[in-house]
Short mmCIF file of N, CA and C in Angstrom, two decimals:
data_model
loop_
_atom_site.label_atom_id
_atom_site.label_comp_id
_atom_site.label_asym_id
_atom_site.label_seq_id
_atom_site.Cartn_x
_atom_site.Cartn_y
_atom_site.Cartn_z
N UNK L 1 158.93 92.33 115.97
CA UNK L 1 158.27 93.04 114.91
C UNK L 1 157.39 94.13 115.51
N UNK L 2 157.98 94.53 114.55
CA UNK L 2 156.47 96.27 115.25
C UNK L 2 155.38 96.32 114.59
N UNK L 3 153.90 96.50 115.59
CA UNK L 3 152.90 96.48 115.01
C UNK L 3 152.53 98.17 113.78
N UNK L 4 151.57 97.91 113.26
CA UNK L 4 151.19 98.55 112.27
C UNK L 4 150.04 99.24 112.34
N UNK L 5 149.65 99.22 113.78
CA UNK L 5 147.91 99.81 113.84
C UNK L 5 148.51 101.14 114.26
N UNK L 6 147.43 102.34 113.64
CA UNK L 6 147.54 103.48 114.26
C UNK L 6 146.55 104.05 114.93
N UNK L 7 146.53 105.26 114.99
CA UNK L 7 145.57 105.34 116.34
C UNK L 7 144.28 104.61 116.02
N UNK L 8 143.59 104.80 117.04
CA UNK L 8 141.98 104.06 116.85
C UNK L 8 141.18 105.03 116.57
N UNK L 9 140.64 104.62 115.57
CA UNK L 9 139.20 105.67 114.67
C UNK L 9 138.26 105.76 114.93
N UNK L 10 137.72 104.32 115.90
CA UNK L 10 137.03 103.83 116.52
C UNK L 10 136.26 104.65 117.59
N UNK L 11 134.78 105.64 117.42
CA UNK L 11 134.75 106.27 118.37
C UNK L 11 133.67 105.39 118.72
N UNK L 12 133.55 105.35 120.63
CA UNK L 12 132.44 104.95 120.99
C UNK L 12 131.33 105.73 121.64
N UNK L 13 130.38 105.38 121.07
CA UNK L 13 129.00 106.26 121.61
C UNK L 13 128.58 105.91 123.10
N UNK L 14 128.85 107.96 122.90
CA UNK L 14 128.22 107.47 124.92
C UNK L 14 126.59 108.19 124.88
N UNK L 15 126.39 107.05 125.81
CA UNK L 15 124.78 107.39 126.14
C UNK L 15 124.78 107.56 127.30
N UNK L 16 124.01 108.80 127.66
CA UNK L 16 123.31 108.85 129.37
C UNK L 16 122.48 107.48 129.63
N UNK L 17 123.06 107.81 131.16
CA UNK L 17 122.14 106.50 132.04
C UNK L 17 120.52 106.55 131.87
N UNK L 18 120.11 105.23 132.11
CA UNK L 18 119.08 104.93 131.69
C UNK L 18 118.14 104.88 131.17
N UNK L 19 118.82 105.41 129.20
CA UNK L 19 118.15 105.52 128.16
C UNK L 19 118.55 104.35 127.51
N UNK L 20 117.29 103.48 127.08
CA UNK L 20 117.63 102.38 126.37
C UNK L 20 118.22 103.09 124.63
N UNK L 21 119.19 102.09 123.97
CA UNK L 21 119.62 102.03 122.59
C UNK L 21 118.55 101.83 121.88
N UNK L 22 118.04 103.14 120.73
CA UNK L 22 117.66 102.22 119.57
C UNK L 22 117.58 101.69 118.76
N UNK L 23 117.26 100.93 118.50
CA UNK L 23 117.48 99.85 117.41
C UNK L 23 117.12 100.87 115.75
N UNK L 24 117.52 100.68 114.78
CA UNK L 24 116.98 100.93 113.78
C UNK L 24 116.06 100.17 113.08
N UNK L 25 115.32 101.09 112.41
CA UNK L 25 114.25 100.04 112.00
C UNK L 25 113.05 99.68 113.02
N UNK L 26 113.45 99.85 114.56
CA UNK L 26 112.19 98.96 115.34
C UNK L 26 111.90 100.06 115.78
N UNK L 27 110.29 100.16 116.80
CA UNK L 27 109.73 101.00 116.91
C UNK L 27 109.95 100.60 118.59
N UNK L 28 110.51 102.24 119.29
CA UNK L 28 110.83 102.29 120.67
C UNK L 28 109.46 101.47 121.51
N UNK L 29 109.27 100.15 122.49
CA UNK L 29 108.58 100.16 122.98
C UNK L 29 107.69 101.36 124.14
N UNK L 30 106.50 101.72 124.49
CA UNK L 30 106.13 102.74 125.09
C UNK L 30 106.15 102.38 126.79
N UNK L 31 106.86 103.27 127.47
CA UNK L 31 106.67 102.65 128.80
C UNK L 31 105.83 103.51 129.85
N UNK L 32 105.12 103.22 130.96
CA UNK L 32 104.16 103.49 131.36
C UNK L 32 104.49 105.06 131.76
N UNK L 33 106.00 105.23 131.77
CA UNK L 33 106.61 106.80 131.70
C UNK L 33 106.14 107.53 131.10
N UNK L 34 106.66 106.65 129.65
CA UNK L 34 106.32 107.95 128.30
C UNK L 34 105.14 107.80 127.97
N UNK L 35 103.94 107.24 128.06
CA UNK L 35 102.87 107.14 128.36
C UNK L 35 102.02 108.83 128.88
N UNK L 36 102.61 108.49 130.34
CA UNK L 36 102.31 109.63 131.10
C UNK L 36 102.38 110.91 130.87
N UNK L 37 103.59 111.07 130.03
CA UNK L 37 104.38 112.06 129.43
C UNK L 37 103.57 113.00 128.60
N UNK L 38 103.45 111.58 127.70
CA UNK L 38 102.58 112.17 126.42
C UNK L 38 101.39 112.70 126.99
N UNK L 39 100.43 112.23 127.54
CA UNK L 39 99.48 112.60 127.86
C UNK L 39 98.89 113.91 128.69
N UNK L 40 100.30 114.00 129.57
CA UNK L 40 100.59 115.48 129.97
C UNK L 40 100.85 116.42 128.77
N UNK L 41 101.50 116.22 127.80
CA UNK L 41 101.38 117.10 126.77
C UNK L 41 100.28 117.36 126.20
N UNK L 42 99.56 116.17 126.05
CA UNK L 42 98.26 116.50 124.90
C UNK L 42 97.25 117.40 126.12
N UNK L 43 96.99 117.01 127.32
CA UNK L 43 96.13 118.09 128.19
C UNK L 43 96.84 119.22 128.09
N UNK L 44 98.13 119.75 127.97
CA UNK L 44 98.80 120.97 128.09
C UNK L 44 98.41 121.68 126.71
N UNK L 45 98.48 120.74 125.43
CA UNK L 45 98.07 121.39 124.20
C UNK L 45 96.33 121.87 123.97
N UNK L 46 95.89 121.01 124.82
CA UNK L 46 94.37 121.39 124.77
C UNK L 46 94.21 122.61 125.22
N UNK L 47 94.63 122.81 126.69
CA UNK L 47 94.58 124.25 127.12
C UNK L 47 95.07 125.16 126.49
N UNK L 48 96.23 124.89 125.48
CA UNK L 48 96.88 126.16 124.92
C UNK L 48 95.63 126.74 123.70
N UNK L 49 94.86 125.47 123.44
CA UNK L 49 94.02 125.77 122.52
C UNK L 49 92.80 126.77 122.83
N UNK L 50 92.98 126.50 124.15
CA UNK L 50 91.62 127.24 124.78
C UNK L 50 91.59 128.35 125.28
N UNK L 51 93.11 128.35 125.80
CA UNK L 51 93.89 129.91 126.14
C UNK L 51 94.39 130.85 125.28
N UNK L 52 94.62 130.43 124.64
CA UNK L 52 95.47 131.10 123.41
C UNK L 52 94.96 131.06 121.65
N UNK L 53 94.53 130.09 121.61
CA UNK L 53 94.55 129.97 119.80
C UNK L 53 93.29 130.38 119.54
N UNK L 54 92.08 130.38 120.77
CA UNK L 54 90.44 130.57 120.62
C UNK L 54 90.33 131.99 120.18
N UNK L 55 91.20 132.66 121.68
CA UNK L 55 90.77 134.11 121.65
C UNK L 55 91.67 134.57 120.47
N UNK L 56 92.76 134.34 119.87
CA UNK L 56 93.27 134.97 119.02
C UNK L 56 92.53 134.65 117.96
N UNK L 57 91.98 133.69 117.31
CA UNK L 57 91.02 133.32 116.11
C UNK L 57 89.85 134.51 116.48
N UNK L 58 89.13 134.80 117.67
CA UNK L 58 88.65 135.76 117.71
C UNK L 58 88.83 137.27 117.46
N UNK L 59 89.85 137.59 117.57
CA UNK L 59 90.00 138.76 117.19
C UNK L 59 90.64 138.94 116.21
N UNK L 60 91.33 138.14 115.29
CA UNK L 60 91.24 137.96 113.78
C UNK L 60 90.04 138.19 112.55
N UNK L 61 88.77 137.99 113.74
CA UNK L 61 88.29 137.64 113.09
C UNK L 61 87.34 138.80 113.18
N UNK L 62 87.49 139.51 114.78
CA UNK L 62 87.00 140.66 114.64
C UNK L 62 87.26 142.09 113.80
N UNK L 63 88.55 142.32 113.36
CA UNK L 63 89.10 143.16 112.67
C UNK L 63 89.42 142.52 111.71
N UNK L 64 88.73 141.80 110.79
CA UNK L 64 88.30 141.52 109.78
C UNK L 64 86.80 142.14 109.24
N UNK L 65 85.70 141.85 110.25
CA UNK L 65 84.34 141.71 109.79
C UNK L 65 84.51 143.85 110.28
N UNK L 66 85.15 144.76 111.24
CA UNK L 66 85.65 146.09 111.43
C UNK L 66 86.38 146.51 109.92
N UNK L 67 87.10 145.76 109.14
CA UNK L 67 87.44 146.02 108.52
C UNK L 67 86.89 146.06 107.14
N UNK L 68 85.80 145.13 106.92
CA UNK L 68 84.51 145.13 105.82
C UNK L 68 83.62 146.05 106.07
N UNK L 69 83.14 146.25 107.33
CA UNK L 69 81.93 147.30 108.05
C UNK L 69 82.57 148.77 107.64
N UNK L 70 83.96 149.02 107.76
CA UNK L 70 84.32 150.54 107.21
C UNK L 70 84.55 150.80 105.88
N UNK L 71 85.33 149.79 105.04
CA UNK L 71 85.37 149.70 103.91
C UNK L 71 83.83 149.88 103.03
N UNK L 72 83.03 148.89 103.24
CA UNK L 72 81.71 149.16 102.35
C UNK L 72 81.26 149.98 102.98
N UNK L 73 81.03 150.99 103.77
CA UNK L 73 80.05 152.06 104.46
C UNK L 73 79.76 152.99 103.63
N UNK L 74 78.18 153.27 103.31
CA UNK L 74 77.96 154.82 102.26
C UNK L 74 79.09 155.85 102.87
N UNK L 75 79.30 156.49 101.82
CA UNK L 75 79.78 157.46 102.44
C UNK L 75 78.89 158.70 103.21
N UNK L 76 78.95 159.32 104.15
CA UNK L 76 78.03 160.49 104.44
C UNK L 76 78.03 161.72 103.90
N UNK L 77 76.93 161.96 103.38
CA UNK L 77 76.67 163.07 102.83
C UNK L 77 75.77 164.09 103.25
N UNK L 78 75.98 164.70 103.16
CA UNK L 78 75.36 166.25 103.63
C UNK L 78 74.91 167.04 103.21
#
C-alpha cells in the first residue's frame, strides 16, 4: 500500500546558539548578562540627557523668550 502523507508543512524553528526559548506567558528570567546590559544602557541614556536633550531644551527655549522680546518691543519712534 502506498502511503498518503504529502510533503511536510511542518516548519521547524531555528534559533541561534545560546538563546534560551521563550515560553509564553512567563517572564524571561534576568541573567547577570542582561543585567549588565541594561544598566549600560540606562548610564548611556543619562548622558544622552546631558549631552544632548539639556542643551537643546536650552535653546528652544532661548528663541522663544528672542522671539517674545522682538515681538512685544515699542516700536521706535522718532
Amino acid at each position: 500500500m502506498a502511503s498518503k502523507e504529502g510533503p511536510v508543512s511542518k516548519a521547524k524553528a531555528v534559533e541561534p546558539e545560546g538563546i534560551m526559548r521563550q515560553l509564553k506567558g512567563k517572564p524571561k528570567k534576568e541573567t547577570s548578562k542582561d543585567k549588565k546590559e541594561r544598566k549600560q544602557a540606562m548610564q548611556a541614556a543619562r548622558q544622552q540627557v546631558s549631552t544632548v536633550v539639556l542643551p537643546t531644551l536650552a535653546v528652544v527655549v532661548l528663541l522663544i523668550v528672542v522671539f517674545v522680546y522682538v515681538a512685544t518691543r515699542p516700536d521706535a519712534t522718532e
